[in-house]
CSV table of C-alpha atoms in Angstrom, one decimal:
chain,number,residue,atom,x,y,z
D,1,UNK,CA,19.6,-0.8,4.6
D,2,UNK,CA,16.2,-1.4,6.4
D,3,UNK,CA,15.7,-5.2,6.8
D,4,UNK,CA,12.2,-6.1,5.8
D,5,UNK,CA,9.7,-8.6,6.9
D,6,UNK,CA,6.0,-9.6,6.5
D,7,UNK,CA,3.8,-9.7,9.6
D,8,UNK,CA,0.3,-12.4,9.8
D,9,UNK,CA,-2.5,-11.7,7.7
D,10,UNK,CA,-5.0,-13.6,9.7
D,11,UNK,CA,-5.9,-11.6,13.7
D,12,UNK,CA,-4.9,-13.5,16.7
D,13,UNK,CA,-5.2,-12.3,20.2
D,14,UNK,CA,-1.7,-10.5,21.1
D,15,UNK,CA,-0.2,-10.4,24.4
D,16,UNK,CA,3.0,-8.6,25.5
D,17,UNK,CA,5.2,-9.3,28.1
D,18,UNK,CA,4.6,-7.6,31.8
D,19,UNK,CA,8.3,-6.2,31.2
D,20,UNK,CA,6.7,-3.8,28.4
D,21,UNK,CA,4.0,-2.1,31.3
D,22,UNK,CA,7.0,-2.7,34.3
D,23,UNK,CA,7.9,1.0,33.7
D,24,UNK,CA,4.8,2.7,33.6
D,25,UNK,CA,3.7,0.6,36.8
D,26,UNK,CA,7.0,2.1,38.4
D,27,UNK,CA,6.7,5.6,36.9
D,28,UNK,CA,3.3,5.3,38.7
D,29,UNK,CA,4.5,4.5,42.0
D,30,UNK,CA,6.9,7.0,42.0
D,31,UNK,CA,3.9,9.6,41.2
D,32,UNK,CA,2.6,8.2,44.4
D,33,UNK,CA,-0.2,6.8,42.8
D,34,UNK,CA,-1.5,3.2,44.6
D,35,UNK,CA,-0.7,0.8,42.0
D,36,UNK,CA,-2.6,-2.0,43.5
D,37,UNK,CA,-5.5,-0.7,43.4
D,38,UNK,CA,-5.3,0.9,40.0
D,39,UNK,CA,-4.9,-2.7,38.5
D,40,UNK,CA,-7.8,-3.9,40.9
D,41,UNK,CA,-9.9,-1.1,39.5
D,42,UNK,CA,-9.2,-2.2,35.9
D,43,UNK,CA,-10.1,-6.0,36.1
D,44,UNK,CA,-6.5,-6.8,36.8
D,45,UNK,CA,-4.6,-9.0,39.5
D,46,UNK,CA,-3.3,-6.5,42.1
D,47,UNK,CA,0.4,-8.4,41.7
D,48,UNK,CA,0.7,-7.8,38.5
D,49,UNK,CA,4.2,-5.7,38.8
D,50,UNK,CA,5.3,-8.0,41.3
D,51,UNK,CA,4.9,-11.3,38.8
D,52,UNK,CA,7.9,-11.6,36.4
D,53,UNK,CA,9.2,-9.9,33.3
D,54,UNK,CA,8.3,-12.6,30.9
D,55,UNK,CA,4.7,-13.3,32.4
D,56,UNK,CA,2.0,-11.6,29.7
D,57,UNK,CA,-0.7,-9.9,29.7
D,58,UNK,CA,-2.8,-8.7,27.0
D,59,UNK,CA,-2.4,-6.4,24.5
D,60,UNK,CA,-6.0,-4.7,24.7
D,61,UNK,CA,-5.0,-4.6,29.0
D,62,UNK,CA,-1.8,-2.9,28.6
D,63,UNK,CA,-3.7,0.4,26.9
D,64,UNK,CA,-6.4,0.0,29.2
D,65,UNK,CA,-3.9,0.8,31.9
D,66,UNK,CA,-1.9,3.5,29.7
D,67,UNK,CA,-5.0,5.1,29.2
D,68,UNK,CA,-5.7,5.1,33.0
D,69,UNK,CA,-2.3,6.2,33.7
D,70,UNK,CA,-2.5,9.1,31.3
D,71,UNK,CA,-5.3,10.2,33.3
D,72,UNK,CA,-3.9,10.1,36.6
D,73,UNK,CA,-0.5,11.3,36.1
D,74,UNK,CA,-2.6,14.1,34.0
D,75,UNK,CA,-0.2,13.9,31.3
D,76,UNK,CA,-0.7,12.2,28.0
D,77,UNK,CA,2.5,11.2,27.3
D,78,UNK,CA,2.5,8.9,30.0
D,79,UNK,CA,6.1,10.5,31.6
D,80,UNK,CA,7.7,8.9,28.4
D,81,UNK,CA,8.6,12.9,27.6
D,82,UNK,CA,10.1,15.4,29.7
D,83,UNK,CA,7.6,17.5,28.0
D,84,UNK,CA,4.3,17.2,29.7
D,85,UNK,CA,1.1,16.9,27.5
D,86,UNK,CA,-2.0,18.3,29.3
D,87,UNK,CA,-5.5,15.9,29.2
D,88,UNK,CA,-7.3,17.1,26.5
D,89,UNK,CA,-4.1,17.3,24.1
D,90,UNK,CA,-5.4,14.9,22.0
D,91,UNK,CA,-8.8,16.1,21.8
D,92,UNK,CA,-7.8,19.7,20.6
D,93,UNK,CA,-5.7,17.5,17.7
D,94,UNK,CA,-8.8,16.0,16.7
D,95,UNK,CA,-10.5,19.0,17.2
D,96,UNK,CA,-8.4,20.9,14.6
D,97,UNK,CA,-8.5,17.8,12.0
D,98,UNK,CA,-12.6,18.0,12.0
D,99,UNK,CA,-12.3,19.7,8.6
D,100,UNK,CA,-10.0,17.3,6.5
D,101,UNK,CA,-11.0,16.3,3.3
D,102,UNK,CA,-9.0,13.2,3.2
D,103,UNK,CA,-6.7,10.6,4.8
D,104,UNK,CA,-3.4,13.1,3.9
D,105,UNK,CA,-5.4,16.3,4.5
D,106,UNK,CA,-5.8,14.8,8.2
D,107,UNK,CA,-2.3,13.3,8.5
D,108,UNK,CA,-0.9,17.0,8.0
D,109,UNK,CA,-3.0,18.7,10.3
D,110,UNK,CA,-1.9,15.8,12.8
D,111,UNK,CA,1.5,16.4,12.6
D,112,UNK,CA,1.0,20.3,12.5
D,113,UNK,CA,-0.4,20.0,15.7
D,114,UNK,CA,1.7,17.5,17.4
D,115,UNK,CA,4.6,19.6,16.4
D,116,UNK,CA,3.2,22.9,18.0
D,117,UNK,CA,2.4,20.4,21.2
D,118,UNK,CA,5.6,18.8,21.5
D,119,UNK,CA,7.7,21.9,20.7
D,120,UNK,CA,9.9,20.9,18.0
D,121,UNK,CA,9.7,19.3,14.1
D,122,UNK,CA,9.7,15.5,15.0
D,123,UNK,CA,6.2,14.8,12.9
D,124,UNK,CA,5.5,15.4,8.9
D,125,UNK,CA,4.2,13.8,5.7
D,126,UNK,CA,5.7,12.6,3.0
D,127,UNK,CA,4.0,12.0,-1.1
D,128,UNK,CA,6.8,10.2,-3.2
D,129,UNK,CA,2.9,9.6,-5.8
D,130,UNK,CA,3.3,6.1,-4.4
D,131,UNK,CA,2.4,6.5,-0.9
D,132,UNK,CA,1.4,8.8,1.7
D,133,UNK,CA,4.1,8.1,4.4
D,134,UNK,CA,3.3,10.0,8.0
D,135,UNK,CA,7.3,10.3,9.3
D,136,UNK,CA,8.0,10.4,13.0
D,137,UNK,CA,11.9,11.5,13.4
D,138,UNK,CA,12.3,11.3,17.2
D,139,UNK,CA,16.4,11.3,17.3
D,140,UNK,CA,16.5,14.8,19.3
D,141,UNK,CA,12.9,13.9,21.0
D,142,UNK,CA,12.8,15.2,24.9
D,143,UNK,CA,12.8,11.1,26.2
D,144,UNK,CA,12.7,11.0,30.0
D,145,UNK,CA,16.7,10.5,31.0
D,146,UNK,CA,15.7,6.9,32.4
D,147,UNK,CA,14.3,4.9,30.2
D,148,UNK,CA,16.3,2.7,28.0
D,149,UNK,CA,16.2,1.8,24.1
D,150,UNK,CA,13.9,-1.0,23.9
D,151,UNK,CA,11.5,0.5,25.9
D,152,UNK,CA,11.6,3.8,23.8
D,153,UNK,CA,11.2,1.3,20.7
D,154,UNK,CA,8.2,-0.4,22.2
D,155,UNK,CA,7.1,2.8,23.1
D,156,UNK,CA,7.6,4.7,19.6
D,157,UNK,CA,5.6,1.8,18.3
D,158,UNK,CA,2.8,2.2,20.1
D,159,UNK,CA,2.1,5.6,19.2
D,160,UNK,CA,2.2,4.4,15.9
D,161,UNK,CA,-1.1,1.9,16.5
D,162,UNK,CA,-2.5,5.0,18.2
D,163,UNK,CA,-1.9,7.2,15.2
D,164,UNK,CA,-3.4,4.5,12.9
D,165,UNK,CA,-6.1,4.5,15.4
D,166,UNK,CA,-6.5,8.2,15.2
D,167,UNK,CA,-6.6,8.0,11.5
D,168,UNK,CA,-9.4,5.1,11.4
D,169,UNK,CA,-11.4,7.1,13.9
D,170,UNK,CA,-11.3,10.2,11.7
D,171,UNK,CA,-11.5,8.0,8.5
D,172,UNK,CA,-12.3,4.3,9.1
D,173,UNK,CA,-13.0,3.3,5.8
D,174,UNK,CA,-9.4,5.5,4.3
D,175,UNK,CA,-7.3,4.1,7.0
D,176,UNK,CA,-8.5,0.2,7.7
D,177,UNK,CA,-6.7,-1.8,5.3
D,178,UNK,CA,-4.8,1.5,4.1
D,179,UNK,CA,-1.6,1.0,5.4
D,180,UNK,CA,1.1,-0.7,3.1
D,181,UNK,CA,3.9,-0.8,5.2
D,182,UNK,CA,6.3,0.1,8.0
D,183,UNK,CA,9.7,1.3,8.6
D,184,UNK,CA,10.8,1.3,12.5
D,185,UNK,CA,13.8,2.1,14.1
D,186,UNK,CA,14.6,-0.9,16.4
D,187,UNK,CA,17.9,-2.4,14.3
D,188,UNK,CA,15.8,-6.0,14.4
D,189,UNK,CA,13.0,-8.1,15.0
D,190,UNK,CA,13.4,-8.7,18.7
D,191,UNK,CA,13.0,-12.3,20.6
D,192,UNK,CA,9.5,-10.7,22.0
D,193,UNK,CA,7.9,-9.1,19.3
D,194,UNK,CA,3.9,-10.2,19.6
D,195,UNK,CA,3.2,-6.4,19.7
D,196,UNK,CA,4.0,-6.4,15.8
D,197,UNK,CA,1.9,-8.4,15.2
D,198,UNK,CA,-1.0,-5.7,15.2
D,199,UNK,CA,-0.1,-4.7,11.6
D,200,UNK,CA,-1.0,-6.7,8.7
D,201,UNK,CA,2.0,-5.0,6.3
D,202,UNK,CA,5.8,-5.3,5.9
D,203,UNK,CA,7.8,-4.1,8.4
D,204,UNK,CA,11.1,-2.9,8.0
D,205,UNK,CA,13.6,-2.5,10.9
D,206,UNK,CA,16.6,-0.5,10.9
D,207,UNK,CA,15.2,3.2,9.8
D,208,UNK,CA,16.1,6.4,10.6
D,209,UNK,CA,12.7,7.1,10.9
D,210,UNK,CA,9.5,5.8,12.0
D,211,UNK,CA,7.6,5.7,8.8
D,212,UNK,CA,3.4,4.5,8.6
D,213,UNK,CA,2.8,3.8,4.5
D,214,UNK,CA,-0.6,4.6,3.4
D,215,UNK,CA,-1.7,3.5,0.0
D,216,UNK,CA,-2.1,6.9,-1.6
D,217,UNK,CA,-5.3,6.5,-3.7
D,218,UNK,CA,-6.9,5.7,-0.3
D,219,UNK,CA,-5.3,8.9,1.6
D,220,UNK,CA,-6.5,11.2,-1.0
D,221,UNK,CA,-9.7,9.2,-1.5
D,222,UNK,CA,-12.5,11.7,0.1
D,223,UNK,CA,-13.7,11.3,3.8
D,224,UNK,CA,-17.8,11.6,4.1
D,225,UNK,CA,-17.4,10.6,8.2
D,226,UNK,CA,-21.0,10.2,9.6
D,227,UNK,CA,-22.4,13.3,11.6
D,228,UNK,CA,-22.3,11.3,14.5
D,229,UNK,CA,-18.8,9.6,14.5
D,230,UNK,CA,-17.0,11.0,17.7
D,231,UNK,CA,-13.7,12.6,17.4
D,232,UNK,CA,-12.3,12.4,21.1
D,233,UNK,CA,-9.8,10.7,22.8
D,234,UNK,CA,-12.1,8.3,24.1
D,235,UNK,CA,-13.3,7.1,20.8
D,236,UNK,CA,-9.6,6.9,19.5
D,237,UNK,CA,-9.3,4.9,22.5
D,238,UNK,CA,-12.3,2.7,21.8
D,239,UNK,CA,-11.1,2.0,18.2
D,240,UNK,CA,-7.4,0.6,19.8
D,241,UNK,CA,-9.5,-1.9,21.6
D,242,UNK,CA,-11.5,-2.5,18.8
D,243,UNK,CA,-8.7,-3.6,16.1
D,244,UNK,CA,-6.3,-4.7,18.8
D,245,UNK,CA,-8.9,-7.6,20.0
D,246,UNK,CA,-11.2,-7.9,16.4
D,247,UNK,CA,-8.3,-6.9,13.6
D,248,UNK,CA,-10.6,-4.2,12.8
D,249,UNK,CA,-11.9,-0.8,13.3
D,250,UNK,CA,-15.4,-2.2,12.0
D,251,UNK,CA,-15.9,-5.2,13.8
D,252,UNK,CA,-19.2,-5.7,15.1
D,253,UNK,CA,-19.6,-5.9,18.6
D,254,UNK,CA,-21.8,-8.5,20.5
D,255,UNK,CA,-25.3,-9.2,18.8
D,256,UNK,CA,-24.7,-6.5,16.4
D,257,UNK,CA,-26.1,-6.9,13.2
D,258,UNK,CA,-23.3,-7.1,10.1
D,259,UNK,CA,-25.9,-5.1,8.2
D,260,UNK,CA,-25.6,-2.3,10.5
D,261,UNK,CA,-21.4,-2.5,10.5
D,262,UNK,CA,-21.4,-2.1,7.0
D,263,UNK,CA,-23.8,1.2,7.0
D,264,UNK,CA,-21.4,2.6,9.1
D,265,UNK,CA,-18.7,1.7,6.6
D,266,UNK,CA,-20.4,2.8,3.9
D,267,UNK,CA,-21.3,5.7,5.8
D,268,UNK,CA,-17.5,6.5,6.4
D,269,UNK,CA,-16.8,6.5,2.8
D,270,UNK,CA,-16.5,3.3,1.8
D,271,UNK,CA,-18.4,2.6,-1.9
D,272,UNK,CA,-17.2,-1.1,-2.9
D,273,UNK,CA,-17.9,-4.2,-1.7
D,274,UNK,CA,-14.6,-5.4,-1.4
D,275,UNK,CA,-13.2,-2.3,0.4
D,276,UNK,CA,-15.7,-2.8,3.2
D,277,UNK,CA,-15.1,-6.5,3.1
D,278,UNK,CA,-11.6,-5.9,3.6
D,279,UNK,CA,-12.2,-3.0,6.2
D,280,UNK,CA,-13.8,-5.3,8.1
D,281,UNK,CA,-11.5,-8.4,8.2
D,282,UNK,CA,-13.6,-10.9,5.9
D,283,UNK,CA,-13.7,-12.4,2.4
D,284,UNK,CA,-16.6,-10.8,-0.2
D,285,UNK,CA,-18.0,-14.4,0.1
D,286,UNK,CA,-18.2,-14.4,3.7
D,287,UNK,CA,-19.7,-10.5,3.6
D,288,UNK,CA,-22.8,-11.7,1.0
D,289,UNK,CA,-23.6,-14.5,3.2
D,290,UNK,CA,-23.7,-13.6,6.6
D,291,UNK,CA,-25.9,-10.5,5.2
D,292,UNK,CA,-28.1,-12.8,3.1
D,293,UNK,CA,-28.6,-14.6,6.7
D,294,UNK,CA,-30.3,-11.4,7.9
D,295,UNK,CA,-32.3,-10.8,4.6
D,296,UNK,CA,-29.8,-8.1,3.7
D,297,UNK,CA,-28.1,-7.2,0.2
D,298,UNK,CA,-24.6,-5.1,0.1
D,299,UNK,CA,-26.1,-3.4,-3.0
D,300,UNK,CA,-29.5,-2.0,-1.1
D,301,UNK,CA,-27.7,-1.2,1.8
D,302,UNK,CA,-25.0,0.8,-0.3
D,303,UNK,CA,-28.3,2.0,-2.1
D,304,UNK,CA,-29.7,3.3,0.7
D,305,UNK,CA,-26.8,4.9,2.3
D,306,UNK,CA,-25.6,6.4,-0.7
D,307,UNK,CA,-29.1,7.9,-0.9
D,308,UNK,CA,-29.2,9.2,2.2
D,309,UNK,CA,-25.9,11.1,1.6
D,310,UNK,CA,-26.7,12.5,-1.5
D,311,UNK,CA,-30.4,14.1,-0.1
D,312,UNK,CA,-28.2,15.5,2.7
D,313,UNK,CA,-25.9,17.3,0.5
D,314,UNK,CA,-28.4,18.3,-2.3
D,315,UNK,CA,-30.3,20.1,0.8
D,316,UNK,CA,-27.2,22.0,2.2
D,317,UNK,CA,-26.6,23.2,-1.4
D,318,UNK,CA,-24.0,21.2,-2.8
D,319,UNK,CA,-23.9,21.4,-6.9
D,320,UNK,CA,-24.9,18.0,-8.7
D,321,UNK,CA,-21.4,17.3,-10.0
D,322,UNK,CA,-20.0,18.3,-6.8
D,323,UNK,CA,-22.2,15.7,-4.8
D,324,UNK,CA,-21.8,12.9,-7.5
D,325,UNK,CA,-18.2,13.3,-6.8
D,326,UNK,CA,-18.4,12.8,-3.0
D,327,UNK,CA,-20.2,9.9,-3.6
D,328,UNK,CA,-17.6,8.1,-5.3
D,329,UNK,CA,-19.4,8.6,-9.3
D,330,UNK,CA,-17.2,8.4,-11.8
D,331,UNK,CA,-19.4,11.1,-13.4
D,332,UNK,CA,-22.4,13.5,-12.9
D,333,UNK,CA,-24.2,11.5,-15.5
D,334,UNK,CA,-24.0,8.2,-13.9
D,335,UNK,CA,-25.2,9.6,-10.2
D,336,UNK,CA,-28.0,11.3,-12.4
D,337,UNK,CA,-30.0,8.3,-13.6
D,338,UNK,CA,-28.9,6.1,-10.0
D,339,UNK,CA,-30.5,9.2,-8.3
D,340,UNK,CA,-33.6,9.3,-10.5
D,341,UNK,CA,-33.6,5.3,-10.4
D,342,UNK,CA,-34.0,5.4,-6.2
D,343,UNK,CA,-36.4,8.7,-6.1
D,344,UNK,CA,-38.2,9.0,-9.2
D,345,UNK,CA,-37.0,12.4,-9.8
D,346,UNK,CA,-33.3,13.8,-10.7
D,347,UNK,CA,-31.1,15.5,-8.5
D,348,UNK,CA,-31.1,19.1,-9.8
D,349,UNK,CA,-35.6,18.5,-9.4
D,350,UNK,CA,-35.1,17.5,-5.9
D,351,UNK,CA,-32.7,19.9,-4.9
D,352,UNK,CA,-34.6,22.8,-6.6
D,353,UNK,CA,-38.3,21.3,-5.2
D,354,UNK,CA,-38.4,18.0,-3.5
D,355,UNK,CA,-35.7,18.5,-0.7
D,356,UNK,CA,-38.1,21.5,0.3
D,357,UNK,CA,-41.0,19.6,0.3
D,358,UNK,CA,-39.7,16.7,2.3
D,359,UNK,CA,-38.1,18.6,4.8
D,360,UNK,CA,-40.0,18.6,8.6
D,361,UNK,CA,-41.8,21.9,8.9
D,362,UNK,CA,-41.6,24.3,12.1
């Protein structure tokens, strides 16, 4: 049986061993690739495979030179597969999963295309009506012949941070806070495990399977993504940087205002305030003040972005009851008299005659 355990709740800066990037770092030299300067390029001591196993580095540093490996050994898989994934793989997944409605809708078009990239059955989801559980069997995966276990494990569970990263690119508000718990296959908690300590959720060791739980009124909960949120590999990228060093997908970068992390939130689906407060990494309490510190309310800005939304669907000819749904109403009638409350007028009026009006003309 799987031997659970409970990870921190509150973010800390995480840092992994050099041994965990000593085989990419030798993958790359064997590629021909000038190690030394790749690490110079990045910010990072030019010695750093030369320093020993158990000296760190940080988390956040160890993608940043994954990422730049990926690139130069033009596969994305980093030579972990014998199965070479061509740059740009990841961008024709996201590509494919524009269309999703929801958190499970995505997941499945994930593994779909994972499956078709990789050659073989290894991804899929799983609905017990508990969870939504995306399942990673990787017993007959094409490993490269020479690397051992624990570096497959450390591997295998950092495609699991990207995939939660993928998800909370597609769906931040579904996916942050979303994920309930963890099976991995490593039979323990190793000595060295600071890389675990990304996920806020039990872990259970032992599995056949690596398993990501995702509370299932969230997956099925409808994704409104922003127009502009960018589905590459870059952003996926960005957002692994983003919760590895924050804790969140949200967090506000430097001098950005929390009023404008929560539109984008809201923006991404999000309609309580304690769902964005927990998306974001704080306490409610903490949320209201630091927004009454820049003259803000949760409940005008979730005014206004919900506003916004429901013009923008109204004018592309979405019914009433179809919009009032995508908004997160309980019913048609309650979105009514909120709607007619913010514009003066109800929706059906401005959809038949306002949304004309109001629109730029040629």
């Amino acid at each position: 049986m799987a031997k659970s355990e409970m990870t921190q709740e509150t973010h800390r800066p995480i840092d992994v061993q050099l041994s965990r990037l000593k085989p990419m770092l030798a993958q790359a030299a064997s590629a021909g690739l000038d190690v030394s300067r790749l690490l110079s390029e990045l910010g990072l001591p030019a010695d750093v495979a030369a320093r020993p196993d158990d000296a760190t580095l940080s988390f956040a540093d160890y993608y940043r030179v994954q990422n730049r490996l990926t690139l130069e050994l033009s596969d994305e898989t980093c030579q972990l597969s014998e199965r070479q994934l061509l740059p740009g793989s990841t961008d024709y997944v996201l590509q494919h999963v524009g269309k999703a409605s929801n958190l499970k809708a995505a997941m499945e078009e994930i593994a779909r295309s994972y499956n078709l990239l990789h050659g073989g059955l290894f991804n899929r989801v799983e609905d017990d009506g508990i969870t939504v559980d995306y399942v990673i069997d990787d017993v007959n995966f094409p490993y490269a012949m020479q690397f051992g276990d624990d570096h497959i494990y450390f591997a295998a569970e950092s495609v699991l941070i990207f995939l939660y990263c993928m998800l909370a690119t597609i769906a931040p508000a579904q996916a942050s806070g979303g994920v309930v718990g963890l099976e991995l296959r490593r039979p323990s908690r190793p000595d060295r495990s600071e890389h675990l300590e990304f996920w806020r959720a039990p872990l259970s060791f032992g599995s056949d399977v690596y398993r990501v739980k995702f509370d299932r009124t969230r997956a099925l909960k409808r994704t409104d993504a922003p127009r502009t949120a960018p589905r590459t590999s870059a952003a996926v990228f960005r957002t692994i940087l983003a919760t590895i060093e924050t804790g969140s997908p949200f967090a506000s970068g430097a001098g950005e205002p929390v009023a404008f992390v929560v539109r984008r939130a809201l923006d991404s689906g999000a309609t309580e305030q304690s769902d964005v407060a927990e998306a974001i990494g704080v306490s409610v309490a903490t949320l209201r003040r630091r927004l009454q510190a820049e003259g803000e309310s949760f409940r005008s800005l979730r005014r206004d972005v919900l506003n916004a939304k429901a013009k923008r669907l109204l004018e592309a000819g979405e019914s009433v009851t179809e919009t009032a749904s995508r908004l997160g109403f309980a019913e048609f009638r309650s979105f009514n008299r909120a709607f007619k409350e913010w514009n003066g007028l109800t929706p059906k009026a401005y959809a038949t005659s306002g949304a004309a009006s109001q629109r730029p003309q040629d």
